[in-house]
């Protein structure tokens, strides 16, 4: 029978307990109890700190590169500092609290509610579990595509420590340190860890008027730096974590941890990819641009602002406001994230254990965006998200003889998020700027009760079942004001009384999971499952007129899956496979034109989420690992298809559309070998190769929405002396210096442009790590 409490890290191939010719056991807690990965009937990618370090993975984005059917990429532009998370074609990129993520992210079992600030640095982690497929019963709301669970290292009180220093291209300096000490012998332990990371940006912002003095666009810099106005994509963050562990008795343990991260990075790198000067927004923006302010002639918005160098942008973060004055923002982003979590583990008897998980988090994130990525000033914005969230979960884990393992419990979430912004949108109204300030608080309360059980029918056959009921309520308060430059007060662009309008959403959902697994022998487990998950609904967060304040409903998914977990060659080779077939219902999509909500107008701007229709998603996944002597090889392959079955006429989606599928095909392979040298040291070279197909980023499947695929080669060379008290490495990402885009945003039909977030060019760095 599986153990009921505690956690154990995922083991590397050459960890203690594994021979030099076999793969070690990997322990996960996806079903609320410790289980061998090969005994857990869920499609899971599990990696630990050593594996991440070997691959040079430093963020959640890096983890997504080598996990099948998983996309974890940095957001940018109007969506600010955060992450788009998608598993098996289901996810979310919008940061606004009115919409919900499609992939649940957890740190030490505490739910992280916001995509903003979620591309975490992987600091002092024990392991990461990526659960693919809906986790409605095990993880809860907004884990429709799957869940990502990060577990930090618990204090051990072993009086150890480490320091790792890295330096490399673009003035990279990274320092990470950890100390684990005993405060009271065998009773109270403390672990403290921290990171400081700085690196210059790789996209250069050029002053267009300075670079092209005959263009008719005035220079805004003196040109003493070769017309360079700044850079984008640089990183500057610092964080720390303090954890206390009190082992009060053999049956009671308390873990208390607090963390803080302050990020003062440059804005995300955004470059202009396409311009349609005939688009309505492009024509209006050109007429409104006027250089200098007041010049009615304007400047055409066209492809001259697309730089021949893909790592150059002409964005100037300026626009002409309603009062005719030129308004400029400092290009920056800032995020401060703090949190405290308290976990109580109480073993009531040999067959019953109670766990309480309490989390409180605060977030303050600010950023600016220049969405036209040019000196025209079509779309300029400043945004700030403030959030505080309290979560509480109780679990009672038990066993009935040796027949049934079960978990029952409840979950509470209470959060308030305030979205404030100043928007200058010169593509909306001919002859004037559409400008306003907003300050929108959004309150949300979630309540859930759940039960999961495993019935050991025989020593080989298990029935796993679960159910969860969730109730969600959101209240969105809309406020629109004039900036001080036009007198303050209620916005002149919104109807009187619009400020104070409240959009309310309330919904509930029952999720279930039925899973049967059978162990044919010690090296083969097969399973079959049907499960559900959902993403909660809400109300339109970006209405341009009051009639666009419309609710949208829950999005949900029913998944059918079969899989096998296998070990071969005396456990030197591990191969896990899964096939899935998903029925995807009430898919939430965003309309850029919504005459049904705009009094019949097809020209009224719109950004309304609606339930766009139903679709099928089906595919296959494979993960494999091989270890023999000093050789380790690991790889993954995934493929999926997305096809709409029915569509909402309001959404304007072609019935044969295949978009929204996120990386329909992807594979990766990595290999390393430990070479022994005469003095007892080892030299370990490693290479990792990742390939991904292209896909359409929206359901219309027009050429402008196609994001091309990519391939990436990463490498690492590590030297460890005999005894292993220190190690030195040289690492590089994108060794072949290929250009691709982590994300693209297609606004050609309305604003007239498409922009992208380029991946980093080749980056080389060196590391030195010392253990104490």
Short mmCIF file of C-alpha atoms in Angstrom, two decimals, residues 192-607:
data_model
loop_
_atom_site.label_atom_id
_atom_site.label_comp_id
_atom_site.label_asym_id
_atom_site.label_seq_id
_atom_site.Cartn_x
_atom_site.Cartn_y
_atom_site.Cartn_z
CA UNK A 192 17.27 29.78 3.57
CA UNK A 193 17.87 30.29 -0.14
CA UNK A 194 18.24 33.23 -2.48
CA UNK A 195 18.90 34.26 -6.07
CA UNK A 196 20.17 37.40 -7.77
CA UNK A 197 20.04 37.50 -11.56
CA UNK A 198 20.96 40.25 -14.03
CA UNK A 199 21.40 40.16 -17.79
CA UNK A 200 21.18 42.75 -20.56
CA UNK A 201 18.45 42.63 -23.18
CA UNK A 202 18.88 41.22 -26.69
CA UNK A 203 16.43 43.41 -28.65
CA UNK A 204 17.67 46.94 -29.37
CA UNK A 205 15.25 49.87 -29.44
CA UNK A 206 16.26 52.31 -32.19
CA UNK A 207 15.06 55.91 -32.44
CA UNK A 208 13.55 55.83 -35.94
CA UNK A 209 13.77 59.57 -36.56
CA UNK A 210 17.42 59.58 -35.55
CA UNK A 211 18.23 56.54 -37.71
CA UNK A 212 16.31 57.91 -40.71
CA UNK A 213 16.56 61.72 -40.51
CA UNK A 214 14.81 62.28 -43.86
CA UNK A 215 11.74 60.20 -42.92
CA UNK A 216 9.73 63.16 -41.64
CA UNK A 217 9.63 61.65 -38.16
CA UNK A 218 11.57 63.75 -35.66
CA UNK A 219 14.32 62.23 -33.57
CA UNK A 220 13.61 61.94 -29.88
CA UNK A 221 17.22 61.29 -28.81
CA UNK A 222 20.46 63.13 -29.28
CA UNK A 223 21.94 60.21 -31.18
CA UNK A 224 25.09 60.11 -29.07
CA UNK A 225 24.65 56.35 -28.68
CA UNK A 226 24.18 55.62 -32.35
CA UNK A 227 20.43 56.26 -32.17
CA UNK A 228 20.02 53.51 -29.55
CA UNK A 229 17.13 54.41 -27.26
CA UNK A 230 17.35 51.30 -25.05
CA UNK A 231 17.00 47.53 -24.96
CA UNK A 232 14.27 44.97 -24.33
CA UNK A 233 14.36 41.46 -22.91
CA UNK A 234 16.89 42.04 -20.12
CA UNK A 235 16.43 40.43 -16.73
CA UNK A 236 16.96 41.89 -13.28
CA UNK A 237 15.34 39.97 -10.44
CA UNK A 238 16.18 39.05 -6.88
CA UNK A 239 14.41 36.61 -4.60
CA UNK A 240 14.65 34.76 -1.35
CA UNK A 241 12.91 32.02 0.59
CA UNK A 242 12.96 31.11 4.28
CA UNK A 243 11.55 27.76 5.38
CA UNK A 244 11.11 26.34 8.88
CA UNK A 245 10.31 22.71 9.65
CA UNK A 246 9.21 21.62 13.11
CA UNK A 247 9.04 17.90 13.75
CA UNK A 248 7.00 18.16 16.92
CA UNK A 249 6.59 14.40 17.36
CA UNK A 250 6.60 11.20 15.37
CA UNK A 251 3.09 11.95 14.16
CA UNK A 252 2.98 15.76 13.84
CA UNK A 253 5.01 18.04 11.55
CA UNK A 254 4.76 21.75 10.73
CA UNK A 255 6.28 23.45 7.65
CA UNK A 256 6.21 27.25 7.43
CA UNK A 257 7.75 29.11 4.49
CA UNK A 258 7.87 32.67 3.23
CA UNK A 259 9.21 33.98 -0.07
CA UNK A 260 9.73 37.26 -1.88
CA UNK A 261 10.70 38.10 -5.45
CA UNK A 262 11.36 41.59 -6.82
CA UNK A 263 11.68 41.84 -10.59
CA UNK A 264 12.84 45.08 -12.25
CA UNK A 265 13.44 43.60 -15.68
CA UNK A 266 13.29 45.39 -19.00
CA UNK A 267 10.04 45.10 -20.96
CA UNK A 268 9.59 41.86 -22.85
CA UNK A 269 11.19 41.87 -26.31
CA UNK A 270 8.58 42.76 -28.93
CA UNK A 271 9.30 43.25 -32.64
CA UNK A 272 7.01 44.16 -35.50
CA UNK A 273 6.40 41.30 -37.97
CA UNK A 274 3.70 42.52 -40.36
CA UNK A 275 1.74 45.69 -41.14
CA UNK A 276 -1.43 46.01 -43.19
CA UNK A 277 -1.69 49.76 -43.97
CA UNK A 278 -5.22 49.20 -45.35
CA UNK A 279 -6.60 47.88 -42.05
CA UNK A 280 -9.14 50.25 -40.44
CA UNK A 281 -6.99 50.81 -37.34
CA UNK A 282 -3.85 51.45 -39.38
CA UNK A 283 -5.60 54.12 -41.48
CA UNK A 284 -7.01 55.84 -38.38
CA UNK A 285 -3.68 55.66 -36.53
CA UNK A 286 -1.83 57.15 -39.48
CA UNK A 287 -4.23 60.10 -39.58
CA UNK A 288 -3.95 60.61 -35.82
CA UNK A 289 -0.17 60.31 -35.59
CA UNK A 290 0.69 63.88 -36.62
CA UNK A 291 4.36 64.83 -36.18
CA UNK A 292 4.85 67.20 -34.52
CA UNK A 293 1.61 67.10 -32.47
CA UNK A 294 -1.08 69.05 -34.26
CA UNK A 295 0.19 68.27 -37.76
CA UNK A 296 -2.95 66.92 -39.45
CA UNK A 297 -1.04 65.25 -42.28
CA UNK A 298 0.03 62.31 -40.17
CA UNK A 299 2.44 59.53 -41.12
CA UNK A 300 1.44 56.31 -42.86
CA UNK A 301 1.66 53.16 -40.79
CA UNK A 302 3.34 50.66 -43.10
CA UNK A 303 6.13 48.09 -43.38
CA UNK A 304 8.96 50.65 -43.22
CA UNK A 305 8.74 50.15 -39.44
CA UNK A 306 9.65 46.47 -39.77
CA UNK A 307 13.37 46.33 -39.13
CA UNK A 308 15.52 44.10 -41.39
CA UNK A 309 17.27 43.07 -38.17
CA UNK A 310 14.85 40.79 -36.24
CA UNK A 311 16.39 41.90 -32.95
CA UNK A 312 15.64 45.60 -33.53
CA UNK A 313 12.42 47.50 -32.79
CA UNK A 314 11.43 51.08 -33.55
CA UNK A 315 8.95 51.29 -30.68
CA UNK A 316 9.16 54.66 -28.94
CA UNK A 317 6.52 54.15 -26.21
CA UNK A 318 4.85 57.44 -27.15
CA UNK A 319 1.43 58.38 -28.49
CA UNK A 320 -0.62 61.53 -29.02
CA UNK A 321 -3.19 61.83 -26.25
CA UNK A 322 -6.71 63.25 -26.52
CA UNK A 323 -5.54 66.72 -25.49
CA UNK A 324 -3.08 66.73 -28.42
CA UNK A 325 -0.03 66.42 -26.22
CA UNK A 326 2.61 63.78 -26.84
CA UNK A 327 2.60 61.31 -23.96
CA UNK A 328 5.44 58.88 -23.40
CA UNK A 329 5.96 56.01 -20.95
CA UNK A 330 9.19 54.65 -19.61
CA UNK A 331 9.62 51.13 -21.02
CA UNK A 332 9.79 48.97 -17.92
CA UNK A 333 8.15 46.19 -15.99
CA UNK A 334 8.12 45.63 -12.26
CA UNK A 335 6.78 42.75 -10.22
CA UNK A 336 6.89 42.19 -6.48
CA UNK A 337 5.54 38.85 -5.33
CA UNK A 338 5.40 37.71 -1.71
CA UNK A 339 3.85 34.72 -0.05
CA UNK A 340 3.55 32.68 3.11
CA UNK A 341 2.37 29.09 3.32
CA UNK A 342 1.77 26.87 6.34
CA UNK A 343 1.41 23.10 6.06
CA UNK A 344 0.40 20.87 8.97
CA UNK A 345 0.79 17.09 8.72
CA UNK A 346 -0.87 15.11 11.51
CA UNK A 347 -0.75 11.33 11.45
CA UNK A 348 -3.81 10.40 13.50
CA UNK A 349 -3.06 6.66 13.44
CA UNK A 350 -1.46 4.10 11.14
CA UNK A 351 -4.34 4.37 8.66
CA UNK A 352 -5.41 8.02 8.93
CA UNK A 353 -3.63 11.35 8.33
CA UNK A 354 -4.80 14.97 8.19
CA UNK A 355 -3.11 17.67 6.12
CA UNK A 356 -3.85 21.40 6.23
CA UNK A 357 -2.40 23.69 3.53
CA UNK A 358 -2.81 27.44 4.07
CA UNK A 359 -1.45 29.98 1.61
CA UNK A 360 -1.47 33.78 1.43
CA UNK A 361 0.06 35.66 -1.51
CA UNK A 362 0.35 39.27 -2.62
CA UNK A 363 1.33 40.52 -6.05
CA UNK A 364 2.02 43.97 -7.47
CA UNK A 365 2.98 44.02 -11.15
CA UNK A 366 3.39 47.05 -13.42
CA UNK A 367 4.33 47.28 -17.08
CA UNK A 368 4.13 49.45 -20.17
CA UNK A 369 3.43 48.34 -23.74
CA UNK A 370 3.76 49.81 -27.21
CA UNK A 371 1.69 47.38 -29.27
CA UNK A 372 2.26 49.05 -32.64
CA UNK A 373 6.05 48.56 -32.09
CA UNK A 374 6.71 51.72 -34.10
CA UNK A 375 6.96 55.52 -33.70
CA UNK A 376 3.35 55.92 -34.92
CA UNK A 377 1.77 55.64 -31.46
CA UNK A 378 -1.22 53.51 -32.44
CA UNK A 379 -1.59 51.66 -29.13
CA UNK A 380 0.15 52.65 -25.92
CA UNK A 381 -0.61 51.44 -22.43
CA UNK A 382 0.42 51.33 -18.80
CA UNK A 383 -1.00 48.55 -16.63
CA UNK A 384 -0.85 47.48 -13.02
CA UNK A 385 -2.17 44.33 -11.39
CA UNK A 386 -2.53 44.14 -7.62
CA UNK A 387 -3.69 40.90 -6.05
CA UNK A 388 -4.03 39.31 -2.66
CA UNK A 389 -5.15 35.71 -2.35
CA UNK A 390 -5.97 33.44 0.57
CA UNK A 391 -6.30 29.71 -0.02
CA UNK A 392 -7.09 26.94 2.44
CA UNK A 393 -7.17 23.22 1.76
CA UNK A 394 -7.88 20.34 4.11
CA UNK A 395 -7.23 16.69 3.21
CA UNK A 396 -8.00 13.59 5.19
CA UNK A 397 -6.00 10.63 3.84
CA UNK A 398 -6.93 7.17 5.00
CA UNK A 399 -6.91 3.48 4.29
CA UNK A 400 -9.39 0.68 4.83
CA UNK A 401 -7.37 -2.42 5.62
CA UNK A 402 -5.27 -3.05 2.53
CA UNK A 403 -8.20 -2.65 0.19
CA UNK A 404 -8.81 1.09 -0.22
CA UNK A 405 -6.73 4.26 -0.05
CA UNK A 406 -8.80 7.44 0.02
CA UNK A 407 -8.60 11.21 0.33
CA UNK A 408 -11.47 13.56 1.13
CA UNK A 409 -11.32 17.27 1.69
CA UNK A 410 -12.31 20.82 0.94
CA UNK A 411 -10.82 23.92 -0.67
CA UNK A 412 -11.44 27.66 -0.26
CA UNK A 413 -10.09 30.56 -2.34
CA UNK A 414 -10.74 34.23 -1.61
CA UNK A 415 -8.99 36.83 -3.73
CA UNK A 416 -9.27 40.43 -4.86
CA UNK A 417 -7.44 41.62 -7.96
CA UNK A 418 -7.37 45.24 -9.07
CA UNK A 419 -6.52 45.93 -12.69
CA UNK A 420 -5.55 49.58 -13.27
CA UNK A 421 -4.37 51.03 -16.56
CA UNK A 422 -3.94 54.13 -18.69
CA UNK A 423 -4.68 53.41 -22.35
CA UNK A 424 -4.01 55.70 -25.34
CA UNK A 425 -5.53 54.02 -28.40
CA UNK A 426 -5.07 56.13 -31.51
CA UNK A 427 -6.42 53.45 -33.85
CA UNK A 428 -10.03 53.67 -32.61
CA UNK A 429 -11.60 57.04 -33.58
CA UNK A 430 -10.64 59.14 -36.64
CA UNK A 431 -9.35 62.58 -35.78
CA UNK A 432 -8.89 62.01 -32.07
CA UNK A 433 -7.34 59.74 -29.46
CA UNK A 434 -9.37 57.22 -27.51
CA UNK A 435 -7.86 57.70 -24.07
CA UNK A 436 -8.98 56.62 -20.60
CA UNK A 437 -7.88 55.46 -17.18
CA UNK A 438 -9.41 52.38 -15.59
CA UNK A 439 -9.36 51.02 -12.06
CA UNK A 440 -11.25 47.71 -11.92
CA UNK A 441 -11.41 45.57 -8.77
CA UNK A 442 -12.37 41.94 -9.30
CA UNK A 443 -13.41 39.81 -6.33
CA UNK A 444 -13.51 36.03 -6.58
CA UNK A 445 -14.54 33.30 -4.18
CA UNK A 446 -14.20 29.56 -4.90
CA UNK A 447 -15.46 26.71 -2.75
CA UNK A 448 -14.87 23.03 -3.45
CA UNK A 449 -15.29 19.62 -1.87
CA UNK A 450 -13.60 16.51 -3.21
CA UNK A 451 -13.09 12.78 -2.70
CA UNK A 452 -10.64 10.41 -4.37
CA UNK A 453 -10.13 6.71 -3.73
CA UNK A 454 -8.16 3.73 -4.99
CA UNK A 455 -9.67 0.27 -4.59
CA UNK A 456 -7.04 -2.47 -4.73
CA UNK A 457 -9.28 -5.12 -6.28
CA UNK A 458 -6.36 -7.54 -6.56
CA UNK A 459 -2.61 -7.20 -6.15
CA UNK A 460 -2.47 -6.27 -9.85
CA UNK A 461 -5.79 -4.49 -10.51
CA UNK A 462 -6.80 -1.06 -9.14
CA UNK A 463 -9.87 1.09 -9.60
CA UNK A 464 -9.17 4.82 -9.10
CA UNK A 465 -12.14 7.18 -8.84
CA UNK A 466 -12.70 10.77 -7.82
CA UNK A 467 -15.26 13.55 -7.70
CA UNK A 468 -15.13 17.27 -6.96
CA UNK A 469 -17.82 19.94 -6.76
CA UNK A 470 -16.72 23.56 -7.26
CA UNK A 471 -18.64 26.81 -6.87
CA UNK A 472 -17.19 30.02 -8.36
CA UNK A 473 -18.31 33.64 -8.03
CA UNK A 474 -16.70 36.73 -9.62
CA UNK A 475 -17.73 40.37 -9.29
CA UNK A 476 -16.10 42.75 -11.79
CA UNK A 477 -16.42 46.49 -11.05
CA UNK A 478 -15.89 48.69 -14.14
CA UNK A 479 -14.45 52.18 -13.76
CA UNK A 480 -13.42 54.47 -16.63
CA UNK A 481 -12.03 57.96 -16.06
CA UNK A 482 -10.43 60.81 -17.96
CA UNK A 483 -6.72 61.38 -17.33
CA UNK A 484 -5.77 64.66 -15.66
CA UNK A 485 -4.68 66.06 -19.04
CA UNK A 486 -8.36 66.27 -20.05
CA UNK A 487 -9.78 67.22 -16.69
CA UNK A 488 -10.30 63.94 -14.83
CA UNK A 489 -13.76 62.75 -13.85
CA UNK A 490 -15.85 60.14 -15.66
CA UNK A 491 -14.53 59.21 -19.09
CA UNK A 492 -15.93 61.20 -22.01
CA UNK A 493 -15.65 58.07 -24.16
CA UNK A 494 -18.00 55.96 -22.04
CA UNK A 495 -21.66 56.59 -21.38
CA UNK A 496 -22.57 58.42 -18.15
CA UNK A 497 -22.98 55.92 -15.35
CA UNK A 498 -20.64 53.38 -16.93
CA UNK A 499 -18.23 53.73 -14.01
CA UNK A 500 -19.71 51.74 -11.19
CA UNK A 501 -21.19 49.11 -13.50
CA UNK A 502 -20.74 45.63 -12.01
CA UNK A 503 -20.46 42.47 -14.07
CA UNK A 504 -21.36 39.38 -12.05
CA UNK A 505 -20.62 35.78 -12.79
CA UNK A 506 -21.59 32.72 -10.79
CA UNK A 507 -21.19 29.11 -11.82
CA UNK A 508 -20.60 25.64 -10.51
CA UNK A 509 -19.23 22.40 -11.88
CA UNK A 510 -19.10 18.73 -10.91
CA UNK A 511 -15.94 16.93 -12.08
CA UNK A 512 -15.26 13.23 -12.03
CA UNK A 513 -12.53 10.73 -12.77
CA UNK A 514 -12.73 6.96 -13.31
CA UNK A 515 -9.48 5.11 -13.92
CA UNK A 516 -8.56 1.43 -14.05
CA UNK A 517 -4.93 0.29 -13.96
CA UNK A 518 -3.52 -3.20 -14.25
CA UNK A 519 0.03 -4.35 -13.54
CA UNK A 520 0.78 -7.23 -15.87
CA UNK A 521 4.22 -7.78 -14.35
CA UNK A 522 6.80 -5.73 -12.46
CA UNK A 523 7.78 -3.94 -15.69
CA UNK A 524 4.40 -3.21 -17.30
CA UNK A 525 1.44 -1.13 -16.09
CA UNK A 526 -1.49 -0.17 -18.33
CA UNK A 527 -4.40 2.12 -17.55
CA UNK A 528 -7.59 3.51 -19.04
CA UNK A 529 -9.33 6.67 -17.83
CA UNK A 530 -12.17 9.08 -18.36
CA UNK A 531 -11.85 12.43 -16.56
CA UNK A 532 -13.11 15.99 -16.68
CA UNK A 533 -11.90 19.50 -15.96
CA UNK A 534 -13.05 23.08 -16.45
CA UNK A 535 -12.03 26.71 -16.68
CA UNK A 536 -14.41 29.11 -14.98
CA UNK A 537 -16.39 31.78 -16.79
CA UNK A 538 -16.63 35.52 -16.15
CA UNK A 539 -17.62 38.82 -17.74
CA UNK A 540 -15.95 40.78 -20.55
CA UNK A 541 -12.99 42.67 -19.00
CA UNK A 542 -12.48 45.07 -21.94
CA UNK A 543 -15.80 46.60 -22.98
CA UNK A 544 -15.59 49.68 -25.19
CA UNK A 545 -19.32 50.38 -24.68
CA UNK A 546 -21.73 49.28 -21.95
CA UNK A 547 -23.55 46.75 -24.15
CA UNK A 548 -20.30 44.79 -24.44
CA UNK A 549 -20.43 43.94 -20.73
CA UNK A 550 -21.49 40.36 -21.38
CA UNK A 551 -20.92 37.15 -19.41
CA UNK A 552 -19.24 34.08 -20.82
CA UNK A 553 -19.76 30.57 -19.45
CA UNK A 554 -17.57 27.81 -18.09
CA UNK A 555 -15.31 26.03 -20.58
CA UNK A 556 -15.03 22.29 -19.92
CA UNK A 557 -13.41 19.16 -21.23
CA UNK A 558 -14.08 15.41 -21.10
CA UNK A 559 -10.97 13.32 -21.72
CA UNK A 560 -10.58 9.66 -22.62
CA UNK A 561 -7.09 8.26 -22.19
CA UNK A 562 -5.22 4.96 -22.33
CA UNK A 563 -1.59 4.58 -21.42
CA UNK A 564 1.24 2.24 -20.54
CA UNK A 565 4.24 2.57 -18.25
CA UNK A 566 7.02 0.17 -19.07
CA UNK A 567 10.56 -0.74 -17.99
CA UNK A 568 12.89 -2.79 -20.21
CA UNK A 569 16.40 -4.25 -20.18
CA UNK A 570 16.46 -4.86 -16.44
CA UNK A 571 15.12 -1.30 -15.94
CA UNK A 572 17.85 0.33 -17.98
CA UNK A 573 15.18 1.59 -20.42
CA UNK A 574 11.90 3.27 -19.50
CA UNK A 575 9.17 4.01 -22.04
CA UNK A 576 5.82 5.60 -21.11
CA UNK A 577 3.10 6.22 -23.69
CA UNK A 578 -0.39 7.76 -23.68
CA UNK A 579 -3.20 8.18 -26.22
CA UNK A 580 -5.94 10.73 -25.55
CA UNK A 581 -9.23 11.81 -27.10
CA UNK A 582 -10.79 14.99 -25.68
CA UNK A 583 -14.23 16.53 -26.13
CA UNK A 584 -13.70 20.25 -25.65
CA UNK A 585 -16.90 22.24 -24.91
CA UNK A 586 -17.80 25.97 -24.77
CA UNK A 587 -14.32 27.04 -25.81
CA UNK A 588 -13.56 30.58 -24.68
CA UNK A 589 -12.32 32.76 -27.55
CA UNK A 590 -11.96 36.54 -27.87
CA UNK A 591 -13.89 38.45 -30.53
CA UNK A 592 -12.20 41.45 -32.16
CA UNK A 593 -15.48 42.37 -33.85
CA UNK A 594 -18.80 41.82 -32.08
CA UNK A 595 -21.75 43.58 -33.79
CA UNK A 596 -24.19 41.49 -31.72
CA UNK A 597 -22.90 43.30 -28.60
CA UNK A 598 -22.28 46.66 -30.33
CA UNK A 599 -25.69 47.67 -31.63
CA UNK A 600 -25.00 46.04 -34.99
CA UNK A 601 -21.82 48.03 -35.61
CA UNK A 602 -18.99 46.12 -37.31
CA UNK A 603 -16.49 48.96 -36.80
CA UNK A 604 -16.93 49.41 -33.04
CA UNK A 605 -13.75 48.09 -31.33
CA UNK A 606 -14.26 44.89 -29.40
CA UNK A 607 -12.27 42.44 -27.27
#
